[in-house]
Tab-separated table of C-alpha atoms in Angstrom:
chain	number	residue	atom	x	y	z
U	1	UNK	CA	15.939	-4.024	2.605
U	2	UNK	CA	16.504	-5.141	6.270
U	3	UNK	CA	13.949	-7.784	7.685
U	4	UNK	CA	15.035	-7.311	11.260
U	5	UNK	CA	11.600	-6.655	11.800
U	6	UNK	CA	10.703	-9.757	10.858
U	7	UNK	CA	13.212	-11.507	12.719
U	8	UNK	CA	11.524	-9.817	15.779
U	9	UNK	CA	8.328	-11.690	15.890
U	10	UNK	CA	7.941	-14.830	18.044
U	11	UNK	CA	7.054	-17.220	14.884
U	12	UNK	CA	6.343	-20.884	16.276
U	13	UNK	CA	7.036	-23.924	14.991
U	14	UNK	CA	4.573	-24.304	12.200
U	15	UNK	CA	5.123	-20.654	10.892
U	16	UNK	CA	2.250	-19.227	11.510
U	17	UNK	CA	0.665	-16.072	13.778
U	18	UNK	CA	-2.920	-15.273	13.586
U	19	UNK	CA	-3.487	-11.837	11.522
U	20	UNK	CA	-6.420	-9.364	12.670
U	21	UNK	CA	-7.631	-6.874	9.937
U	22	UNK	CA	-9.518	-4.131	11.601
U	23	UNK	CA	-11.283	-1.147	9.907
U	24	UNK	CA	-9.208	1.500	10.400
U	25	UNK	CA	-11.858	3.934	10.052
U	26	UNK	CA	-14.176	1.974	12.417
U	27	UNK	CA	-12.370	0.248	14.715
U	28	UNK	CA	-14.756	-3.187	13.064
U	29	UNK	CA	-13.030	-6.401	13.326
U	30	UNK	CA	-12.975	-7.314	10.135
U	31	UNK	CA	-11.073	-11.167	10.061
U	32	UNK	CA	-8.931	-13.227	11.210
U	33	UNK	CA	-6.575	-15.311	9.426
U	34	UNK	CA	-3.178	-16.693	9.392
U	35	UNK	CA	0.673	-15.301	7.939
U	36	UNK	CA	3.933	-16.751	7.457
U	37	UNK	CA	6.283	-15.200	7.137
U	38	UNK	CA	6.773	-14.864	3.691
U	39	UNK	CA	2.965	-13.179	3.829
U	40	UNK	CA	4.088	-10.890	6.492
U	41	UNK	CA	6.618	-9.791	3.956
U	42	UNK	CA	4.632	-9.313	0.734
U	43	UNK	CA	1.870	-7.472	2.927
U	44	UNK	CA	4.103	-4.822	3.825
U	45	UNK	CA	5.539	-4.885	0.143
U	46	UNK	CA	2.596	-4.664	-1.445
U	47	UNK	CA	0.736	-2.465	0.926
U	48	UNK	CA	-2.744	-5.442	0.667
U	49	UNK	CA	-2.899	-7.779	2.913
U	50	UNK	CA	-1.231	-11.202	1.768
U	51	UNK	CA	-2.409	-14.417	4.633
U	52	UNK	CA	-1.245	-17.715	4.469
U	53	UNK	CA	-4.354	-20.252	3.606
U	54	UNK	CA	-3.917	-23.144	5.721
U	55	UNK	CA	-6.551	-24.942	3.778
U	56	UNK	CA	-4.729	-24.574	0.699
U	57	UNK	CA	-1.346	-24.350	1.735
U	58	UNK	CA	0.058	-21.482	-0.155
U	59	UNK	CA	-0.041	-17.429	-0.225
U	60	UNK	CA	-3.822	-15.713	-0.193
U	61	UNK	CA	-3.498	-11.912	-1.544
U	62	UNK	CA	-7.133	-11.311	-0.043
U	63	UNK	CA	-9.644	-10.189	-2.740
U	64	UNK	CA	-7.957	-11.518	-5.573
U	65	UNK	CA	-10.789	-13.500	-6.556
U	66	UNK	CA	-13.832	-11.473	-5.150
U	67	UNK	CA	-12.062	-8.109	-5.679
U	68	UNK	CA	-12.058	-7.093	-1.549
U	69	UNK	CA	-8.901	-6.141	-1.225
U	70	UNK	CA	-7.405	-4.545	1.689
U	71	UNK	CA	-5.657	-1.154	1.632
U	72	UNK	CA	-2.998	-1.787	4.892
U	73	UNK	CA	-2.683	1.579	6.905
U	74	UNK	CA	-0.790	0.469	9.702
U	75	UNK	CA	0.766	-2.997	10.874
U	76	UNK	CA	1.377	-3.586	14.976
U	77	UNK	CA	2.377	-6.624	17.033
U	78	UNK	CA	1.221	-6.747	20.290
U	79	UNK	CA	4.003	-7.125	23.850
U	80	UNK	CA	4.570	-11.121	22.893
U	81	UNK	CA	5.130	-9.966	19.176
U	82	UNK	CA	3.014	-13.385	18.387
U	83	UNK	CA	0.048	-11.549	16.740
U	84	UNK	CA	-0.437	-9.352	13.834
U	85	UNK	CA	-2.718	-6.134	13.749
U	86	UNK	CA	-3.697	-4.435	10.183
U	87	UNK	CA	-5.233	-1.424	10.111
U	88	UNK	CA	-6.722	-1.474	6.626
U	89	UNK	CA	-9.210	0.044	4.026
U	90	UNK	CA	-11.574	-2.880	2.647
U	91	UNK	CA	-12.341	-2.450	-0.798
U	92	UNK	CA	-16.000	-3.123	-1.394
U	93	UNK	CA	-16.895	-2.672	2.354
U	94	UNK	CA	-17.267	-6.619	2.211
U	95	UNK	CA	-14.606	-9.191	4.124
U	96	UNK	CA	-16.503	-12.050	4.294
U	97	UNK	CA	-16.851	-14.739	1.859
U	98	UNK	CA	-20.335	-14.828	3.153
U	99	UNK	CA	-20.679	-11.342	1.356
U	100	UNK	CA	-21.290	-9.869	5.039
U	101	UNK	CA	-19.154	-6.646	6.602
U	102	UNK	CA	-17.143	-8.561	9.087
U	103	UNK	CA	-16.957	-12.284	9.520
U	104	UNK	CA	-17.628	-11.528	12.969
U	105	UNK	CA	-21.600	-11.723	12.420
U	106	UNK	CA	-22.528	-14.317	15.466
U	107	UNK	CA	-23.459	-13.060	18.627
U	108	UNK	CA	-23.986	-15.159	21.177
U	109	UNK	CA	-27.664	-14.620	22.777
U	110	UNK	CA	-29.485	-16.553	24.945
U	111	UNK	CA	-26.994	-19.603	24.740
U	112	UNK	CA	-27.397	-19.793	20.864
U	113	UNK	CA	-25.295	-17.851	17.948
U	114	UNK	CA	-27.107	-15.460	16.156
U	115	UNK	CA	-26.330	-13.977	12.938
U	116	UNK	CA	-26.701	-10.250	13.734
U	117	UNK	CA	-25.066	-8.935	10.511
U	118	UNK	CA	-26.595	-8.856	7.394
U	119	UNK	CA	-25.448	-9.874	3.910
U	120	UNK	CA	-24.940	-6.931	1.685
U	121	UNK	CA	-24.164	-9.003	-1.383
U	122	UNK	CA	-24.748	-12.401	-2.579
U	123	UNK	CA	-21.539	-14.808	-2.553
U	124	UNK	CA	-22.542	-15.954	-6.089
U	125	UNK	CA	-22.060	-12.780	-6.874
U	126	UNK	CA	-18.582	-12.138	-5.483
U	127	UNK	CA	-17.223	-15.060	-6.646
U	128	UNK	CA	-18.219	-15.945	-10.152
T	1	UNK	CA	-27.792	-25.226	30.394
T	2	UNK	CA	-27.074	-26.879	27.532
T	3	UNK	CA	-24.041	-26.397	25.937
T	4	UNK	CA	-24.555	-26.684	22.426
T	5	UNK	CA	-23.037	-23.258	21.336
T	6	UNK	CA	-19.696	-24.585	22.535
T	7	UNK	CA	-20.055	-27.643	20.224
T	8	UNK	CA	-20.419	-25.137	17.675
T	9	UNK	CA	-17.026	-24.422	17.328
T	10	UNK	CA	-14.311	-25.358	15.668
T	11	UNK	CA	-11.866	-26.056	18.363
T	12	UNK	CA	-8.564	-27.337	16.872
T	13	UNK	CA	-6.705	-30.375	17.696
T	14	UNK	CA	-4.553	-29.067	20.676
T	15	UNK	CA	-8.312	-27.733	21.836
T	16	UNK	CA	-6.901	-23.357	21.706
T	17	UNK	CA	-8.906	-21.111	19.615
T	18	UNK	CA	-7.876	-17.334	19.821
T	19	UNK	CA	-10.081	-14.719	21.593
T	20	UNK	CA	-9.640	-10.902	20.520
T	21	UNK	CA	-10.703	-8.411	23.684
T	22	UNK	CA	-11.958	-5.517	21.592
T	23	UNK	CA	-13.044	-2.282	23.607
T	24	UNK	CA	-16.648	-2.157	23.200
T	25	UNK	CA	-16.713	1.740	23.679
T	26	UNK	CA	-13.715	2.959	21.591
T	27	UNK	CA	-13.187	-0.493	19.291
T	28	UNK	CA	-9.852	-0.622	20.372
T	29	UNK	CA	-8.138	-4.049	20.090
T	30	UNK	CA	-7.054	-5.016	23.442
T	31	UNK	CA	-5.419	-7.770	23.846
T	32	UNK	CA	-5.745	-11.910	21.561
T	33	UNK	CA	-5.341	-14.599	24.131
T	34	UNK	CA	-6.206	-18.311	23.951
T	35	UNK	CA	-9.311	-20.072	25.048
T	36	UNK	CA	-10.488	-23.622	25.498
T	37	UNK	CA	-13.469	-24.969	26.145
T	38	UNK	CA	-13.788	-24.020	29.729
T	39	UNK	CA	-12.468	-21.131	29.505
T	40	UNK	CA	-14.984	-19.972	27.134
T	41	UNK	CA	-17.421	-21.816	29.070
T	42	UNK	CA	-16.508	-20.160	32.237
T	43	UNK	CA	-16.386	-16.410	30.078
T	44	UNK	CA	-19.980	-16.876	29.862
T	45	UNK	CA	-21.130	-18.413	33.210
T	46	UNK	CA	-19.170	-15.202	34.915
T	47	UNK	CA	-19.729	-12.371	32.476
T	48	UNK	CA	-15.691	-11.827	32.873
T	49	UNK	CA	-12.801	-12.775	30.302
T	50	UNK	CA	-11.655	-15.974	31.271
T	51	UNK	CA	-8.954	-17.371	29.090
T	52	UNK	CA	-6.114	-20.608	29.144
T	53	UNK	CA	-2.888	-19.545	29.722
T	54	UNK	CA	-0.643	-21.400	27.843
T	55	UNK	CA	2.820	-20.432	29.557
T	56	UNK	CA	0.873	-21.346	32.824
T	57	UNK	CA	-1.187	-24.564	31.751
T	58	UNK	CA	-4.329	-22.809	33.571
T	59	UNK	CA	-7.337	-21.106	33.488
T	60	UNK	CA	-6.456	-17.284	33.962
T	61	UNK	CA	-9.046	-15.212	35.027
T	62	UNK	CA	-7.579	-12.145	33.321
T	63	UNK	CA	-7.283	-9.271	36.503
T	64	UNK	CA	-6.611	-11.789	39.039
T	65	UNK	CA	-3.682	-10.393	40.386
T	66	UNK	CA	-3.677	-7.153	38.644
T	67	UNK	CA	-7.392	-5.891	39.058
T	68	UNK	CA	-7.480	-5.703	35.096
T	69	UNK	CA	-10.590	-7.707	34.900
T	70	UNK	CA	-12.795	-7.034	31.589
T	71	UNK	CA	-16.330	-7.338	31.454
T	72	UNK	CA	-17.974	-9.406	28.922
T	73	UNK	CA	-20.551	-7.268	27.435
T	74	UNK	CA	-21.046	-9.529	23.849
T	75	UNK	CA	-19.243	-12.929	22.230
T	76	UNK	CA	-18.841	-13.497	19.110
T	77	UNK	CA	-17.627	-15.834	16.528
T	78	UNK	CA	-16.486	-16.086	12.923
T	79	UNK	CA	-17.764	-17.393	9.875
T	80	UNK	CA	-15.790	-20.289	10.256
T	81	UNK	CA	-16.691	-20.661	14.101
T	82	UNK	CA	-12.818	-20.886	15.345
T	83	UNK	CA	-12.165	-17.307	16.123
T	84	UNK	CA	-13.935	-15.999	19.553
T	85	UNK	CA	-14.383	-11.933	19.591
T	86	UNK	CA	-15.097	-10.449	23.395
T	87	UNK	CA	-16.893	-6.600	23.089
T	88	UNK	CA	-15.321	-6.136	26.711
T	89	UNK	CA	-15.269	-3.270	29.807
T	90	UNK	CA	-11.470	-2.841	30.561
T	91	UNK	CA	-11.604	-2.118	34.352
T	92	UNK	CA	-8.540	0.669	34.889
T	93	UNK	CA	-8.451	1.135	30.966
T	94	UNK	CA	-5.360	-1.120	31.208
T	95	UNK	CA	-4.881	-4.587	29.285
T	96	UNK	CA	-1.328	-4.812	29.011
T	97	UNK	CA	1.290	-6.178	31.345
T	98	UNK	CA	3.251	-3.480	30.530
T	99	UNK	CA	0.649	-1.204	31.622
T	100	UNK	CA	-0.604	-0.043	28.681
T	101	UNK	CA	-4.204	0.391	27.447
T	102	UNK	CA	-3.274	-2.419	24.556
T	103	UNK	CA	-0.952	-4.913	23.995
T	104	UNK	CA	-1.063	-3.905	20.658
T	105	UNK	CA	1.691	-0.890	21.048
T	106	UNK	CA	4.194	-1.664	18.664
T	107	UNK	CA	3.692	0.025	15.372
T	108	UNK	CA	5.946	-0.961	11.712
T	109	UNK	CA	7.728	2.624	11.220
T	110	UNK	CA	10.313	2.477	8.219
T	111	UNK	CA	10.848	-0.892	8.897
T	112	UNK	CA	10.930	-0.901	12.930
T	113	UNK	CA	9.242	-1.746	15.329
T	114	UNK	CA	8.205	1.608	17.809
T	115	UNK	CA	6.261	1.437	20.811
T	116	UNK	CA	3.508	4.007	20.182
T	117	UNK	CA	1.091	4.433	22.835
T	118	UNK	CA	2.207	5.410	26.688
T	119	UNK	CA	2.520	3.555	29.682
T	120	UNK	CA	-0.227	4.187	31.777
T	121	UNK	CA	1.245	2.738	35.047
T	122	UNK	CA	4.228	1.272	36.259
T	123	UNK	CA	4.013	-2.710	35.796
T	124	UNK	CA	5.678	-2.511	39.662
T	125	UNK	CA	2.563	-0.782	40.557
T	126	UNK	CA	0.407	-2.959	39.302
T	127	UNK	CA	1.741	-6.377	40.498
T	128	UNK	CA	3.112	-6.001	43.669
């Protein structure tokens, strides 16, 4: 199989372009995190999202350990073809390691972050 | 006013963290661009998206020259405090240069790339 596609993108020196998964049923930001290419390539393989963990340098099928994986509907780039878009079913309704929806749970209010999500289940719990 | 909340953050070495403009009506993902610290700083003094160009080496009030300006209606940050998420107003429903609603127009079709969504207005149109 071609990866023309892949060739398109406007990777930078150190590899990597920020990945946003979004809920594709309700438009929630769900992450951020970071692909190489080689992720990039296994995620539209494999139909999950694969990211690149830059703390431990090496390929992160999300949910392998905690079991949230994410179902990818769609990928998109946006008009500098330097950032990544997933549209994706997350298994378990749960993206954050913090056992929360959306890692986006701090709101800024009143000059201080807020967390304005709440946990729906207990990290010890997800990861075991 | 104390600026605490920006101290919060995780900003990286080269001081850029990216900043997702999500429509705060439909959800739509608008546009990621880069912020430092006063840019982010500024975002919340003006209630307006205020980001650091980086082909430019500025601050970019976003809708300077094309009237695109987005209204800051919520920030918010990430579980590991180096993503920043804007709930924005798009002022003429437009956040692309290319005069699209979203940058984000590009969609992986059988291993392409196809621009999906229409052009709104004429880029001439909009920076004259």
């Amino acid at each position: 199989m071609s990866k023309a596609w892949l060739d398109k993108l406007n990777w930078p020196a150190d590899g990597l372009l920020p990945a946003i998964a979004q809920d594709a049923a309700s438009g929630d930001i769900l992450m951020v995190a970071w692909m190489n290419r080689a992720a990039l390539a296994k995620t539209a393989e494999l139909g999950e999202a694969v990211y690149w963990s830059r703390s431990r340098q090496k390929l992160w099928h999300k949910g392998e350990e905690s079991g949230h994986t994410q179902k990818v509907l769609e990928i998109r780039t946006d008009c500098d073809e330097d950032v990544i878009l997933l549209k994706v079913e997350q298994q378990g309704g749960i993206a954050c390691h913090t056992g929360r929806h959306s890692c986006f749970f701090q709101k800024l209010e009143n000059g201080e972050w807020r967390a304005v999500e709440p946990v729906l289940k207990d990290p010890k719990e997800i990861y075991k």
